[in-house]
Tab-separated table of C-alpha atoms and ligand atoms in Angstrom:
chain	number	residue	atom	x	y	z
A	258	MET	CA	0.020	0.009	-0.005
A	259	SER	CA	1.226	3.484	-0.793
A	260	ASN	CA	2.382	5.517	2.197
A	261	TYR	CA	-0.752	7.657	2.268
A	262	ILE	CA	-0.160	9.117	5.734
A	263	GLU	CA	3.191	10.628	4.753
A	264	GLU	CA	1.915	11.708	1.276
A	265	ILE	CA	-1.058	13.555	2.739
A	266	LYS	CA	1.103	15.177	5.383
A	267	THR	CA	3.425	16.416	2.645
A	268	LEU	CA	0.534	17.823	0.628
A	269	VAL	CA	-0.560	19.844	3.687
A	270	MET	CA	2.924	21.097	4.420
A	271	GLU	CA	3.257	22.163	0.778
A	272	GLY	CA	-0.179	23.817	0.762
A	273	GLU	CA	-1.544	21.717	-2.127
A	274	ASP	CA	-5.215	22.519	-1.482
A	275	GLU	CA	-6.385	21.359	-4.898
A	276	GLU	CA	-4.826	17.884	-4.608
A	277	ILE	CA	-5.598	17.118	-0.970
A	278	VAL	CA	-9.158	15.770	-1.374
A	279	ASP	CA	-8.287	13.376	-4.231
A	280	LYS	CA	-5.383	11.929	-2.253
A	281	ILE	CA	-7.506	11.517	0.915
A	282	LYS	CA	-10.338	9.928	-1.096
A	283	GLU	CA	-7.793	7.466	-2.606
A	284	ALA	CA	-6.467	6.638	0.859
A	285	VAL	CA	-9.886	6.111	2.391
A	286	ASP	CA	-10.999	3.934	-0.567
A	287	ASP	CA	-7.863	1.870	0.021
A	288	GLY	CA	-8.827	1.288	3.672
A	289	VAL	CA	-6.948	3.991	5.620
A	290	ASP	CA	-8.803	5.073	8.782
A	291	PRO	CA	-10.033	8.684	8.480
A	292	LEU	CA	-9.094	9.346	12.119
A	293	ASP	CA	-5.576	8.184	11.359
A	294	ILE	CA	-5.419	10.711	8.558
A	295	VAL	CA	-6.628	13.553	10.853
A	296	SER	CA	-4.166	12.734	13.630
A	297	ASN	CA	-1.118	11.615	11.728
A	298	SER	CA	-1.271	13.562	8.503
A	299	LEU	CA	-3.303	16.793	9.028
A	300	ILE	CA	-2.603	17.682	12.667
A	301	GLN	CA	0.973	16.301	12.433
A	302	ALA	CA	1.716	18.508	9.371
A	303	MET	CA	0.674	21.623	11.319
A	304	ASN	CA	2.651	20.507	14.378
A	305	GLU	CA	5.733	20.330	12.172
A	306	ILE	CA	5.176	23.526	10.239
A	307	GLY	CA	4.689	25.716	13.357
A	308	PRO	CA	8.303	25.477	14.537
A	309	MET	CA	9.461	25.863	10.921
A	310	MET	CA	7.766	29.260	10.799
A	311	ALA	CA	9.314	30.240	14.145
A	312	SER	CA	12.808	29.331	12.816
A	313	GLY	CA	12.297	31.233	9.539
A	314	GLU	CA	12.306	28.117	7.284
A	315	VAL	CA	8.814	28.961	6.012
A	316	PHE	CA	6.922	32.249	5.911
A	317	VAL	CA	3.429	33.481	6.697
A	318	PRO	CA	1.879	32.966	3.200
A	319	GLU	CA	3.082	29.339	3.155
A	320	VAL	CA	1.650	28.673	6.614
A	321	LEU	CA	-1.675	30.156	5.598
A	322	MET	CA	-1.727	27.821	2.538
A	323	SER	CA	-0.935	24.847	4.735
A	324	ALA	CA	-3.656	25.759	7.233
A	325	GLU	CA	-6.134	26.254	4.320
A	326	THR	CA	-5.188	22.829	2.868
A	327	MET	CA	-5.599	21.265	6.294
A	328	GLN	CA	-9.077	22.775	6.645
A	329	VAL	CA	-10.086	21.527	3.177
A	330	GLY	CA	-8.969	17.995	4.151
A	331	LEU	CA	-10.694	18.191	7.550
A	332	GLU	CA	-13.991	19.366	5.984
A	333	TYR	CA	-13.893	16.386	3.614
A	334	LEU	CA	-13.184	13.920	6.423
A	335	LYS	CA	-15.565	15.338	9.064
A	336	PRO	CA	-18.703	13.405	7.987
A	337	MET	CA	-16.729	10.120	8.241
A	338	ILE	CA	-15.597	10.780	11.830
A	339	ASN	CA	-17.453	10.693	15.098
A	340	GLU	CA	-16.945	14.121	16.676
A	341	GLU	CA	-16.384	12.338	20.053
A	342	ASP	CA	-13.390	10.527	18.581
A	343	ILE	CA	-11.535	13.832	18.205
A	344	ASP	CA	-10.275	14.833	21.588
A	345	SER	CA	-10.642	18.650	21.765
A	346	ALA	CA	-7.583	20.252	23.245
A	347	GLY	CA	-9.824	22.960	24.742
A	348	VAL	CA	-12.162	25.813	23.744
A	349	VAL	CA	-10.635	29.128	22.689
A	350	VAL	CA	-12.356	32.457	21.994
A	351	ILE	CA	-10.083	34.785	19.987
A	352	GLY	CA	-10.520	38.271	18.606
A	353	THR	CA	-8.924	41.641	17.926
A	354	VAL	CA	-9.600	44.296	20.564
A	355	GLU	CA	-11.835	47.355	20.255
A	356	GLY	CA	-10.719	50.015	17.776
A	357	ASP	CA	-8.305	47.662	15.989
A	358	LEU	CA	-9.036	46.361	12.496
A	359	HIS	CA	-5.962	44.160	11.957
A	360	ASP	CA	-6.887	40.529	11.575
A	361	ILE	CA	-4.249	38.687	9.566
A	362	GLY	CA	-2.037	37.681	12.517
A	363	LYS	CA	-5.037	36.822	14.746
A	364	ASN	CA	-6.495	34.645	12.014
A	365	LEU	CA	-3.180	32.838	11.635
A	366	VAL	CA	-3.126	32.162	15.388
A	367	ALA	CA	-6.760	30.956	15.203
A	368	MET	CA	-5.966	28.592	12.340
A	369	MET	CA	-2.901	27.186	14.017
A	370	LEU	CA	-4.866	26.555	17.212
A	371	GLU	CA	-7.668	24.880	15.257
A	372	SER	CA	-5.201	22.768	13.360
A	373	SER	CA	-3.750	21.672	16.667
A	374	GLY	CA	-7.055	20.334	17.922
A	375	PHE	CA	-8.536	23.322	19.799
A	376	GLU	CA	-12.188	24.272	19.273
A	377	VAL	CA	-11.750	27.878	18.173
A	378	HIS	CA	-14.349	30.650	18.040
A	379	ASN	CA	-12.897	33.540	16.091
A	380	ILE	CA	-15.115	36.534	16.969
A	381	GLY	CA	-13.400	38.967	14.585
A	382	ILE	CA	-11.997	42.468	14.740
A	383	ASP	CA	-12.949	45.599	16.752
A	384	GLN	CA	-14.409	43.587	19.648
A	385	SER	CA	-15.370	45.465	22.809
A	386	PRO	CA	-14.544	44.122	26.296
A	387	GLN	CA	-18.208	43.167	26.679
A	388	ASP	CA	-18.121	41.314	23.335
A	389	PHE	CA	-15.272	39.143	24.677
A	390	VAL	CA	-17.115	38.529	27.965
A	391	ASP	CA	-20.269	37.520	26.085
A	392	ALA	CA	-18.338	35.109	23.840
A	393	ILE	CA	-16.467	33.516	26.747
A	394	GLU	CA	-19.802	32.855	28.474
A	395	LYS	CA	-21.562	31.696	25.269
A	396	TYR	CA	-18.870	29.163	24.315
A	397	ASN	CA	-17.813	28.281	27.875
A	398	ALA	CA	-14.200	29.042	26.842
A	399	ASP	CA	-11.148	27.643	28.595
A	400	ILE	CA	-8.892	30.311	26.983
A	401	VAL	CA	-9.442	33.784	25.564
A	402	GLY	CA	-6.973	35.261	23.080
A	403	LEU	CA	-6.719	39.020	22.644
A	404	SER	CA	-4.861	40.534	19.660
A	405	ALA	CA	-3.733	44.148	19.233
A	406	LEU	CA	-1.588	45.621	16.493
A	407	LEU	CA	-1.672	49.297	17.445
A	408	THR	CA	-0.087	50.968	20.440
A	409	THR	CA	-3.296	53.001	20.706
A	410	THR	CA	-5.423	49.874	21.117
A	411	MET	CA	-3.280	48.282	23.829
A	412	ILE	CA	-5.423	50.223	26.305
A	413	ALA	CA	-8.474	48.375	25.056
A	414	MET	CA	-6.582	45.117	25.713
A	415	LYS	CA	-6.014	46.240	29.301
A	416	GLU	CA	-9.710	47.187	29.694
A	417	THR	CA	-10.778	43.805	28.311
A	418	VAL	CA	-8.588	41.939	30.792
A	419	GLU	CA	-9.978	44.091	33.597
A	420	LEU	CA	-13.604	43.372	32.630
A	421	ILE	CA	-13.001	39.602	32.327
A	422	LYS	CA	-11.367	39.616	35.806
A	423	ASN	CA	-14.087	41.771	37.329
A	424	LYS	CA	-16.715	39.352	36.059
A	425	GLY	CA	-14.817	36.520	37.783
A	426	LEU	CA	-14.781	34.311	34.713
A	427	ASP	CA	-12.860	31.049	34.957
A	428	VAL	CA	-10.816	31.531	31.771
A	429	LYS	CA	-7.089	31.820	30.963
A	430	ILE	CA	-6.242	35.107	29.238
A	431	THR	CA	-3.592	35.178	26.518
A	432	VAL	CA	-2.432	38.217	24.537
A	433	GLY	CA	-0.341	38.904	21.481
A	434	GLY	CA	0.334	41.208	18.546
A	435	ALA	CA	3.255	43.230	17.361
A	436	PRO	CA	3.340	46.012	20.014
A	437	VAL	CA	2.520	43.659	22.861
A	438	SER	CA	5.292	42.245	25.083
A	439	GLU	CA	5.712	39.760	27.894
A	440	GLU	CA	6.214	42.653	30.287
A	441	PHE	CA	2.975	44.371	29.202
A	442	ALA	CA	1.075	41.062	29.486
A	443	LYS	CA	2.235	40.734	33.087
A	444	GLU	CA	1.466	44.384	33.825
A	445	ILE	CA	-2.168	44.025	32.753
A	446	GLY	CA	-2.631	40.694	34.508
A	447	ALA	CA	-2.901	38.353	31.503
A	448	ASP	CA	-1.982	34.708	32.040
A	449	GLY	CA	0.369	34.500	29.052
A	450	TYR	CA	1.900	36.223	26.044
A	451	SER	CA	3.095	34.739	22.797
A	452	GLU	CA	4.958	36.472	20.054
A	453	ASP	CA	3.732	34.304	17.138
A	454	ALA	CA	1.221	31.661	16.125
A	455	SER	CA	3.322	28.569	16.876
A	456	SER	CA	4.247	29.775	20.333
A	457	ALA	CA	0.579	30.599	20.949
A	458	VAL	CA	-0.230	26.898	20.391
A	459	ILE	CA	2.492	25.840	22.840
A	460	LEU	CA	1.306	28.405	25.404
A	461	CYS	CA	-2.382	27.321	25.185
A	462	LYS	CA	-1.386	23.667	25.631
A	463	GLN	CA	0.775	24.581	28.635
A	464	LEU	CA	-2.010	26.669	30.207
A	465	LEU	CA	-4.376	23.688	29.999
A	466	ASP	CA	-1.721	21.117	30.966
A	467	LYS	CA	-2.089	19.250	27.636
S	193	B1M	CO1	-1.793	48.755	9.908
S	193	B1M	N1	-0.398	49.306	11.145
S	193	B1M	N2	-2.829	50.373	10.264
S	193	B1M	N3	-3.019	48.104	8.556
S	193	B1M	N4	-0.498	47.417	9.463
S	193	B1M	C1	0.651	48.392	11.389
S	193	B1M	C2	0.366	47.469	12.589
S	193	B1M	C3	1.864	49.402	11.665
S	193	B1M	C4	3.003	48.768	12.527
S	193	B1M	C5	2.432	49.922	10.285
S	193	B1M	C6	3.526	50.968	10.503
S	193	B1M	O1	3.225	52.104	10.684
S	193	B1M	N5	4.772	50.578	10.388
S	193	B1M	C7	1.137	50.579	12.327
S	193	B1M	C8	1.009	50.534	13.827
S	193	B1M	C9	1.914	51.463	14.564
S	193	B1M	C10	1.713	51.355	16.034
S	193	B1M	O2	0.677	51.612	16.571
S	193	B1M	N6	2.758	50.863	16.727
S	193	B1M	C11	-0.197	50.554	11.624
S	193	B1M	C12	-1.116	51.660	11.500
S	193	B1M	C13	-0.583	52.933	12.069
S	193	B1M	C14	-2.343	51.536	10.897
S	193	B1M	C15	-3.408	52.614	10.723
S	193	B1M	C16	-3.572	53.557	11.885
S	193	B1M	C17	-3.028	53.381	9.449
S	193	B1M	C18	-3.884	54.596	9.153
S	193	B1M	O3	-5.018	54.467	8.819
S	193	B1M	N7	-3.257	55.751	9.304
S	193	B1M	C19	-4.693	51.802	10.410
S	193	B1M	C20	-5.451	51.474	11.704
S	193	B1M	C21	-6.747	50.816	11.393
S	193	B1M	C22	-7.295	50.283	12.686
S	193	B1M	O4	-6.951	49.118	13.070
S	193	B1M	N8	-8.131	51.008	13.358
S	193	B1M	C23	-4.105	50.599	9.805
S	193	B1M	C24	-4.771	49.836	8.847
S	193	B1M	C25	-4.245	48.688	8.276
S	193	B1M	C26	-4.916	47.926	7.116
S	193	B1M	C27	-6.441	47.855	7.262
S	193	B1M	C28	-4.599	48.664	5.841
S	193	B1M	C29	-4.138	46.563	7.115
S	193	B1M	C30	-4.858	45.490	7.922
S	193	B1M	C31	-5.602	44.486	7.067
S	193	B1M	C32	-6.058	43.316	7.865
S	193	B1M	O5	-5.550	42.955	8.890
S	193	B1M	N9	-7.074	42.702	7.301
S	193	B1M	C33	-2.880	46.964	7.840
S	193	B1M	C34	-1.683	46.171	7.801
S	193	B1M	C35	-1.715	44.949	6.852
S	193	B1M	C36	-0.563	46.447	8.568
S	193	B1M	C37	0.873	45.789	8.579
S	193	B1M	C38	1.536	46.278	7.281
S	193	B1M	C39	0.892	44.278	8.555
S	193	B1M	C40	0.131	43.618	9.745
S	193	B1M	C41	0.082	42.130	9.476
S	193	B1M	O6	-0.897	41.611	9.010
S	193	B1M	N10	1.240	41.465	9.670
S	193	B1M	C42	1.491	46.363	9.871
S	193	B1M	C43	3.006	46.582	9.722
S	193	B1M	C44	3.781	45.349	10.157
S	193	B1M	O7	3.373	44.648	11.134
S	193	B1M	N11	4.880	45.134	9.516
S	193	B1M	C45	0.615	47.480	10.220
S	193	B1M	C46	1.361	39.984	9.404
S	193	B1M	C47	0.863	39.163	10.622
S	193	B1M	C48	1.015	37.713	10.324
S	193	B1M	O8	1.630	39.507	11.702
S	193	B1M	O9	-0.225	40.770	12.786
S	193	B1M	O10	2.118	40.839	13.799
S	193	B1M	P1	1.044	40.115	13.076
S	193	B1M	O11	0.676	38.781	13.897
S	193	B1M	C49	1.652	37.903	14.361
S	193	B1M	C50	2.131	38.234	15.796
S	193	B1M	O12	2.006	39.597	16.156
S	193	B1M	C51	1.312	37.306	16.640
S	193	B1M	O13	1.160	36.132	15.862
S	193	B1M	C52	0.966	36.528	14.523
S	193	B1M	C53	1.479	35.471	13.638
S	193	B1M	O14	2.877	35.210	13.782
S	193	B1M	N12	-0.008	37.647	17.126
S	193	B1M	C54	-0.508	36.996	18.225
S	193	B1M	C55	-0.924	38.485	16.666
S	193	B1M	N13	-2.031	38.422	17.427
S	193	B1M	C56	-1.825	37.500	18.390
S	193	B1M	C57	-2.616	37.038	19.411
S	193	B1M	C58	-2.098	36.058	20.255
S	193	B1M	C59	-0.815	35.583	20.076
S	193	B1M	C60	-0.018	36.028	19.067
S	193	B1M	O15	-2.764	35.526	21.276
S	193	B1M	C61	-4.054	35.804	21.516
């Protein structure tokens, strides 16, 4: 039998979104377990590409193509898999804070988290502190991720953390974005800071002891 698991993983890492479904179909027709493909091809590809981005071996557009290819494969396989068979790593609500319209980096973080097994609710850009609180409650989130790309919107990040804490919500707060730093994260009382998408995945897993 052809080494479908490796071949599908390679297609994801190379961002071949037009070929992925045909190859998965071929593998499933030949008897490969769909869950095996999800765990050992799709998720594994994203696990390997994350550190490659951090080390500069691949760049943002390539990672976005890999994440897109992974999503295409996952959508195709979903009807064949019992949702209970996929162990969710945790529930994450992520968004860009009030006044800030930048969403490329936040979307990349969301995709990487989703690819790594988290249930992700991406609530979008320009989200007020109350919008975050509402989403945390609605989805019963384990983690909330706040993104800010402007120095002027870092204050909204601080206000969001304050409101979440004042409401006493049982959720880990993570922050990121170009102007944000570890020091700022500590200052505003967040539980963690990550400088890029792959370290955001590592941080979220650490925060939930996964
Ligand atoms: Co704007 N912009 N922008 N912009 N923009 C910056 C951020 C800026 C640095 C450009 C500059 O002047 N050199 C500057 C901010 C200066 C500052 O405050 N320090 C700036 C400005 C000033 C503005 C406007 C005010 C411009 C104007 O209108 N006068 C305006 C503001 C609008 C607003 O938000 N209210 C504005 C508008 C825009 C566009 C709409 C045109 C567009 C956004 C389009 C979009 O997002 N759909 C845009 C863009 C594209 C940029 C730059 C060029 C690129 C940002 C980006 O997407 N990077 C940016 C300059 C730059 O960063 N080189 C700039 C790629 C992305 C993958 O990286 O977003 O950093 P990044 O995300 C990374 C990490 O930061 C981290 O992981 C990601 C992946 O590795 N990360 C997290 C991000 N969020 C995270 C959350 C986490 C963890 C990690 O946990 C929750």
